[in-house]
Amino acid sequence: MKTNYLMSAEDVANELGVSKGHAYKVIRQLNKELEKSGFIVVTGKIPRAFWEKKFYGYQTA
C-alpha cells in the first residue's frame, strides 16, 4: 500500500472527523507555521510527517 507524502484536505477531514472546509482551515494554519520556519508549502496540502509530529507527537520514517 502506497502512502502519499502530502495529505489533502480530504485526508485531514477523515483523520479529524470534520468537514472538508474545516480541514482547509487547519491546513492553512499549519502551512503558515511551515512558511514561518522557512519551508516551501503546497497550497491545500500538508506533509504527512509534519502532520504526525504536530498531532501525535512523533514522526514516522
Coordinates of N, CA and C in Angstrom, one line a residue, residues 4-61:
N4 N 0.9 8.5 0.5 CA 1.3 9.7 -0.1 C 2.1 10.6 0.8
Y5 N 3.1 11.3 0.3 CA 3.9 12.2 1.1 C 3.1 13.4 1.7
L6 N 2.2 13.9 0.8 CA 1.3 15.0 1.2 C -0.1 14.6 1.5
M7 N -0.7 15.2 2.5 CA -2.1 14.9 2.8 C -3.0 16.0 2.2
S8 N -4.1 15.6 1.7 CA -5.1 16.5 1.2 C -6.1 16.9 2.2
A9 N -6.9 17.8 1.9 CA -8.0 18.3 2.8 C -8.9 17.1 3.1
E10 N -9.1 16.2 2.2 CA -10.0 15.0 2.4 C -9.3 14.1 3.4
D11 N -8.0 13.9 3.3 CA -7.3 13.1 4.3 C -7.4 13.7 5.7
V12 N -7.2 15.0 5.8 CA -7.2 15.7 7.1 C -8.7 15.6 7.7
A13 N -9.7 15.8 6.8 CA -11.1 15.7 7.3 C -11.4 14.3 7.8
N14 N -10.9 13.3 7.2 CA -11.1 11.9 7.6 C -10.4 11.6 8.9
E15 N -9.2 12.1 9.1 CA -8.4 11.9 10.3 C -9.1 12.6 11.5
L16 N -9.6 13.8 11.3 CA -10.1 14.6 12.4 C -11.7 14.4 12.6
G17 N -12.3 13.8 11.5 CA -13.8 13.7 11.6 C -14.5 15.0 11.5
V18 N -13.9 15.9 10.6 CA -14.5 17.2 10.4 C -14.9 17.4 9.0
S19 N -15.5 18.6 8.7 CA -15.8 18.9 7.3 C -14.6 19.2 6.5
K20 N -14.7 19.1 5.2 CA -13.6 19.5 4.3 C -13.2 21.0 4.5
G21 N -14.2 21.8 4.6 CA -14.0 23.2 4.8 C -13.1 23.5 6.1
H22 N -13.4 22.8 7.1 CA -12.6 23.0 8.4 C -11.2 22.4 8.2
A23 N -11.1 21.3 7.4 CA -9.8 20.7 7.2 C -8.9 21.7 6.4
Y24 N -9.5 22.5 5.5 CA -8.7 23.5 4.8 C -8.2 24.6 5.7
K25 N -9.0 25.0 6.7 CA -8.6 25.9 7.7 C -7.4 25.4 8.5
V26 N -7.5 24.2 8.9 CA -6.4 23.5 9.6 C -5.1 23.5 8.8
I27 N -5.3 23.2 7.5 CA -4.1 23.1 6.6 C -3.5 24.5 6.4
R28 N -4.3 25.5 6.3 CA -3.8 26.9 6.1 C -3.0 27.3 7.4
Q29 N -3.5 26.9 8.5 CA -2.8 27.3 9.8 C -1.4 26.6 9.8
L30 N -1.4 25.3 9.5 CA -0.2 24.5 9.5 C 0.8 25.0 8.4
N31 N 0.3 25.4 7.3 CA 1.1 25.9 6.2 C 1.8 27.2 6.6
K32 N 1.0 28.1 7.3 CA 1.6 29.3 7.8 C 2.8 29.1 8.7
E33 N 2.6 28.1 9.6 CA 3.7 27.7 10.5 C 4.9 27.2 9.8
L34 N 4.7 26.4 8.7 CA 5.8 25.9 7.9 C 6.5 27.0 7.2
E35 N 5.7 28.0 6.7 CA 6.3 29.1 5.9 C 7.2 30.0 6.9
K36 N 6.7 30.2 8.1 CA 7.5 31.0 9.1 C 8.8 30.3 9.4
S37 N 8.8 29.0 9.3 CA 10.0 28.2 9.6 C 10.9 28.1 8.3
G38 N 10.5 28.7 7.2 CA 11.3 28.8 6.0 C 11.1 27.6 5.0
F39 N 10.0 26.9 5.2 CA 9.8 25.8 4.3 C 8.9 26.3 3.1
I40 N 9.0 25.6 2.0 CA 8.1 25.8 0.9 C 6.8 25.0 1.1
V41 N 5.7 25.6 0.9 CA 4.4 24.9 1.1 C 3.7 24.7 -0.2
V42 N 2.8 23.7 -0.2 CA 1.9 23.5 -1.3 C 0.5 23.8 -0.8
T43 N -0.2 24.8 -1.5 CA -1.5 25.2 -1.0 C -2.5 24.0 -1.0
G44 N -3.2 23.8 0.1 CA -4.2 22.8 0.1 C -3.6 21.4 0.5
K45 N -2.4 21.3 0.8 CA -1.7 20.1 1.2 C -0.8 20.3 2.4
I46 N -0.6 19.2 3.1 CA 0.3 19.3 4.3 C 1.2 18.0 4.3
P47 N 2.5 18.2 4.6 CA 3.3 17.0 4.6 C 2.9 16.0 5.7
R48 N 2.8 14.7 5.4 CA 2.3 13.7 6.4 C 3.2 13.7 7.6
A49 N 4.5 13.8 7.4 CA 5.4 13.7 8.6 C 5.2 14.9 9.5
F50 N 4.9 16.1 9.0 CA 4.7 17.3 9.8 C 3.3 17.1 10.5
W51 N 2.4 16.6 9.9 CA 1.0 16.3 10.5 C 1.2 15.4 11.7
E52 N 1.9 14.3 11.5 CA 2.1 13.3 12.5 C 2.8 13.9 13.7
K53 N 3.8 14.7 13.4 CA 4.6 15.3 14.5 C 3.7 16.3 15.3
K54 N 2.9 17.1 14.6 CA 2.0 18.1 15.3 C 0.8 17.5 16.0
F55 N 0.3 16.4 15.5 CA -1.0 15.9 16.1 C -0.7 14.7 17.0
Y56 N 0.3 13.9 16.7 CA 0.6 12.7 17.5 C 1.9 12.8 18.3
G57 N 2.7 13.8 18.1 CA 3.9 13.9 18.8 C 5.1 13.0 18.4
Y58 N 5.0 12.4 17.2 CA 6.1 11.6 16.8 C 6.1 11.7 15.2
Q59 N 7.2 11.1 14.7 CA 7.4 11.1 13.3 C 7.7 9.7 12.8
T60 N 7.1 9.3 11.7 CA 7.4 8.0 11.1 C 8.3 8.2 9.9
A61 N 9.1 7.2 9.7 CA 10.1 7.2 8.5 C 11.0 8.3 8.6

